Short mmCIF file of C-alpha atoms and ligand atoms in Angstrom, two decimals:
data_model
loop_
_atom_site.label_atom_id
_atom_site.label_comp_id
_atom_site.label_asym_id
_atom_site.label_seq_id
_atom_site.Cartn_x
_atom_site.Cartn_y
_atom_site.Cartn_z
CA MET N 1 -5.61 8.71 -19.30
CA THR N 2 -7.95 7.16 -16.78
CA ALA N 3 -6.85 4.63 -14.23
CA GLN N 4 -8.03 1.08 -14.67
CA PRO N 5 -11.64 0.97 -13.55
CA THR N 6 -12.49 -1.43 -10.76
CA ILE N 7 -15.35 -3.67 -11.71
CA GLY N 8 -17.07 -5.68 -9.03
CA VAL N 9 -18.63 -9.06 -9.69
CA LEU N 10 -21.62 -9.79 -7.47
CA ALA N 11 -20.46 -12.96 -5.75
CA VAL N 12 -23.56 -14.50 -4.24
CA GLN N 13 -24.11 -17.02 -7.06
CA GLY N 14 -23.03 -17.90 -10.60
CA ASP N 15 -19.90 -17.71 -12.78
CA VAL N 16 -17.99 -15.31 -10.55
CA ARG N 17 -14.49 -16.54 -11.44
CA GLU N 18 -15.18 -16.52 -15.17
CA HIS N 19 -16.47 -12.93 -15.05
CA LEU N 20 -13.45 -11.80 -13.01
CA HIS N 21 -11.18 -13.39 -15.59
CA ALA N 22 -13.05 -11.82 -18.51
CA VAL N 23 -12.93 -8.38 -16.84
CA GLN N 24 -9.17 -8.67 -16.39
CA GLN N 25 -8.72 -9.82 -19.98
CA ALA N 26 -10.77 -6.80 -21.07
CA GLY N 27 -8.34 -4.44 -19.30
CA ALA N 28 -10.03 -3.64 -16.01
CA GLN N 29 -9.52 -4.67 -12.44
CA GLY N 30 -11.99 -7.23 -11.09
CA THR N 31 -13.03 -7.81 -7.51
CA THR N 32 -15.79 -9.72 -5.77
CA VAL N 33 -18.71 -7.94 -4.11
CA ARG N 34 -20.56 -9.63 -1.28
CA ARG N 35 -20.90 -6.81 1.24
CA PRO N 36 -22.19 -3.23 1.10
CA ARG N 37 -18.66 -2.03 1.99
CA GLU N 38 -17.26 -3.84 -1.06
CA LEU N 39 -19.98 -2.42 -3.29
CA ALA N 40 -19.07 1.09 -2.18
CA GLU N 41 -15.52 0.61 -3.49
CA VAL N 42 -16.26 -0.42 -7.08
CA ASP N 43 -16.83 1.76 -10.14
CA ALA N 44 -19.23 -0.70 -11.76
CA LEU N 45 -20.82 -4.09 -11.21
CA ILE N 46 -21.39 -7.34 -13.09
CA ILE N 47 -24.34 -9.47 -12.06
CA PRO N 48 -23.71 -13.06 -13.20
CA GLY N 49 -26.23 -15.70 -14.21
CA GLY N 50 -27.69 -18.18 -11.79
CA GLU N 51 -31.27 -18.37 -10.62
CA SER N 52 -32.91 -14.98 -10.33
CA THR N 53 -35.39 -15.97 -7.60
CA THR N 54 -32.51 -17.31 -5.46
CA MET N 55 -30.30 -14.36 -6.29
CA ASP N 56 -33.06 -11.99 -5.23
CA LYS N 57 -33.24 -13.74 -1.85
CA LEU N 58 -29.45 -13.86 -1.43
CA VAL N 59 -29.03 -10.19 -2.29
CA ARG N 60 -31.49 -9.35 0.47
CA ALA N 61 -29.88 -11.82 2.92
CA PHE N 62 -26.51 -10.10 2.31
CA ASP N 63 -28.10 -6.66 2.96
CA LEU N 64 -27.26 -5.66 -0.59
CA HIS N 65 -30.72 -5.02 -2.01
CA GLY N 66 -31.00 -1.40 -0.81
CA PRO N 67 -27.36 -0.45 -1.52
CA LEU N 68 -27.54 -1.99 -4.99
CA ARG N 69 -30.71 -0.11 -5.85
CA GLU N 70 -29.15 3.10 -4.58
CA ARG N 71 -25.96 2.71 -6.61
CA LEU N 72 -27.93 1.81 -9.73
CA ALA N 73 -30.24 4.78 -9.25
CA ALA N 74 -27.15 7.00 -8.89
CA GLY N 75 -25.91 5.84 -12.32
CA MET N 76 -23.42 3.07 -11.53
CA PRO N 77 -22.68 1.14 -14.74
CA ALA N 78 -23.80 -2.48 -14.50
CA TYR N 79 -23.79 -5.51 -16.74
CA GLY N 80 -26.19 -8.39 -16.15
CA SER N 81 -25.87 -11.75 -17.84
CA CYS N 82 -28.87 -14.13 -17.93
CA ALA N 83 -30.29 -14.07 -14.38
CA GLY N 84 -28.32 -10.80 -14.06
CA MET N 85 -30.39 -9.42 -16.93
CA ILE N 86 -33.52 -10.38 -15.00
CA MET N 87 -32.19 -8.60 -11.90
CA LEU N 88 -31.65 -5.40 -13.91
CA ALA N 89 -35.07 -5.49 -15.60
CA ASP N 90 -37.83 -3.20 -14.43
CA ARG N 91 -40.45 -5.86 -15.15
CA ILE N 92 -40.65 -9.68 -15.29
CA ALA N 93 -43.40 -11.20 -17.42
CA ASP N 94 -43.84 -14.27 -15.22
CA ALA N 95 -42.25 -13.40 -11.90
CA ARG N 96 -42.71 -15.54 -8.81
CA PRO N 97 -45.24 -13.68 -6.62
CA ASP N 98 -42.60 -12.42 -4.17
CA GLN N 99 -39.78 -11.96 -6.68
CA GLN N 100 -38.22 -8.50 -6.83
CA THR N 101 -35.65 -7.10 -9.20
CA LEU N 102 -33.17 -4.31 -8.72
CA GLY N 103 -34.46 -2.62 -11.87
CA GLY N 104 -32.94 0.09 -14.01
CA LEU N 105 -33.54 -1.26 -17.50
CA ASP N 106 -36.88 -0.23 -18.98
CA ILE N 107 -37.59 -3.72 -20.30
CA THR N 108 -39.90 -6.65 -19.63
CA VAL N 109 -38.09 -9.99 -19.53
CA ARG N 110 -39.54 -13.48 -19.74
CA ARG N 111 -37.75 -16.07 -17.65
CA ASN N 112 -36.87 -19.47 -19.19
CA ALA N 113 -38.32 -18.03 -22.36
CA PHE N 114 -36.88 -20.52 -24.82
CA GLY N 115 -38.83 -23.39 -23.28
CA ARG N 116 -37.81 -26.80 -22.05
CA GLN N 117 -36.91 -28.36 -25.40
CA VAL N 118 -34.25 -25.78 -26.05
CA ASP N 119 -33.17 -25.38 -22.46
CA SER N 120 -29.61 -24.63 -23.49
CA PHE N 121 -28.22 -23.84 -26.92
CA GLU N 122 -25.53 -21.89 -28.69
CA GLU N 123 -25.67 -19.61 -31.70
CA ASP N 124 -23.40 -17.16 -33.48
CA ILE N 125 -25.13 -13.79 -33.47
CA HIS N 126 -24.32 -10.27 -34.54
CA PHE N 127 -23.83 -7.82 -31.69
CA ALA N 128 -23.88 -4.05 -32.22
CA GLY N 129 -20.48 -2.56 -31.49
CA VAL N 130 -18.64 -5.87 -31.92
CA ASP N 131 -17.10 -6.92 -35.25
CA GLY N 132 -18.21 -10.20 -36.80
CA THR N 133 -20.30 -12.51 -34.66
CA VAL N 134 -20.36 -13.50 -31.01
CA ARG N 135 -20.83 -17.08 -29.81
CA ALA N 136 -23.91 -16.77 -27.63
CA ILE N 137 -24.38 -19.55 -25.05
CA PHE N 138 -27.92 -19.64 -23.67
CA ILE N 139 -28.65 -21.60 -20.47
CA ARG N 140 -32.35 -21.55 -19.44
CA ALA N 141 -32.18 -18.00 -20.65
CA PRO N 142 -34.66 -15.15 -20.53
CA TRP N 143 -35.43 -12.99 -23.54
CA VAL N 144 -36.49 -9.37 -23.63
CA GLU N 145 -40.17 -9.38 -24.39
CA GLU N 146 -40.56 -5.60 -24.52
CA ALA N 147 -38.08 -2.77 -24.56
CA SER N 148 -38.93 0.91 -24.28
CA GLU N 149 -37.72 3.39 -26.89
CA SER N 150 -34.90 4.51 -24.63
CA VAL N 151 -33.41 1.02 -24.76
CA GLU N 152 -30.91 0.18 -27.49
CA VAL N 153 -31.26 -3.35 -28.89
CA LEU N 154 -27.78 -4.82 -29.41
CA ALA N 155 -28.53 -8.39 -30.46
CA ARG N 156 -31.34 -10.70 -31.46
CA VAL N 157 -31.63 -14.43 -32.00
CA GLU N 158 -31.07 -15.03 -35.70
CA GLU N 159 -32.27 -18.59 -36.33
CA GLY N 160 -34.98 -21.05 -35.35
CA PRO N 161 -38.38 -20.50 -33.76
CA ALA N 162 -37.11 -17.68 -31.51
CA ALA N 163 -35.56 -15.71 -34.40
CA GLY N 164 -35.98 -11.99 -33.82
CA ARG N 165 -36.16 -12.21 -30.04
CA ILE N 166 -34.09 -9.56 -28.27
CA VAL N 167 -31.17 -11.01 -26.29
CA ALA N 168 -28.88 -8.04 -25.63
CA VAL N 169 -29.72 -4.46 -24.68
CA ARG N 170 -28.15 -1.28 -23.43
CA GLN N 171 -29.70 1.71 -21.71
CA GLY N 172 -27.16 4.34 -20.74
CA PRO N 173 -24.65 2.69 -18.37
CA LEU N 174 -26.64 -0.53 -18.13
CA LEU N 175 -25.85 -3.53 -20.35
CA ALA N 176 -27.57 -6.92 -20.32
CA THR N 177 -27.34 -10.15 -22.27
CA SER N 178 -29.57 -13.24 -22.13
CA PHE N 179 -26.50 -15.35 -22.79
CA HIS N 180 -23.19 -16.08 -21.04
CA PRO N 181 -20.16 -14.52 -22.78
CA GLU N 182 -17.99 -15.31 -19.75
CA VAL N 183 -17.87 -19.00 -20.65
CA SER N 184 -17.03 -18.63 -24.34
CA GLY N 185 -13.47 -17.34 -23.94
CA ASP N 186 -14.40 -14.35 -26.13
CA HIS N 187 -14.12 -11.23 -23.99
CA ARG N 188 -15.44 -8.64 -26.43
CA VAL N 189 -18.77 -8.16 -24.65
CA HIS N 190 -16.87 -7.53 -21.42
CA GLY N 191 -14.63 -5.23 -23.44
CA LEU N 192 -17.68 -3.25 -24.48
CA PHE N 193 -18.75 -2.98 -20.85
CA VAL N 194 -15.29 -1.81 -19.77
CA GLU N 195 -15.56 0.90 -22.46
CA ILE N 196 -18.95 1.98 -21.10
CA VAL N 197 -17.46 2.16 -17.59
CA ARG N 198 -14.45 4.18 -18.79
CA ASN N 199 -16.68 6.66 -20.60
CA TYR N 200 -18.88 7.11 -17.57
CA LEU N 201 -15.87 7.70 -15.34
CA VAL N 202 -14.43 10.26 -17.75
CA GLU N 203 -17.74 12.07 -18.15
CA GLY N 204 -18.28 12.04 -14.40
CA LYS N 205 -21.71 10.53 -14.81
CA GLN N 206 -21.25 8.31 -11.78
N1 LIG Z 1 -33.51 -19.40 -15.58
C1 LIG Z 1 -32.76 -18.58 -14.69
C2 LIG Z 1 -33.65 -17.56 -14.00
O1 LIG Z 1 -34.79 -17.47 -14.28
C3 LIG Z 1 -31.62 -17.88 -15.41
C4 LIG Z 1 -30.63 -18.90 -15.92
C5 LIG Z 1 -29.22 -18.40 -16.00
O2 LIG Z 1 -28.85 -17.39 -15.43
N2 LIG Z 1 -28.40 -19.16 -16.67
O3 LIG Z 1 -33.20 -16.84 -13.17
#
């Protein structure tokens, strides 16, 4: 019924190729976004992981900070993974003094929340809207420390000292995960995002 949505992947840092591949596997068209002109052409955007303080600086250096905030405020669907989650959060618990986010998700995130000992780890977790479990790969990941009532919690850590911590959320057209589904070869989280994008296009909520 609808044409394939075009999903941009913010290409200033991170797993750009892997996200493009996952988007294509999930049935959408993927393209890189590095310029305001490219942002204007996409239906939705993925913000990959990386280092949120650096990404914040790069987004401003590429003159994308204002255009990104505008598109997000206008209801563009977006999916942020790891540092991308931080970029979409309204609040950071331990931000660098000059660190800014794009905002949109009514959550507080804590950067590098799992601590140095468990810098990177993997766990199978349940994810609302996805059958079975998802292999969640965490790399110096944030967690969601607080989420407002308008935020839907999709997944939590299930084992170990961080059990119960929120690691995936959705608020309207915005989706975020603390982990990196683009490197697991399982494209169901991207599939969920493509569904969100399709619904928003159909409902004209752009
Ligand atoms: N620790 C990084 C940050 O604070 C995020 C790590 C990642 O994206 N894999 O931005």
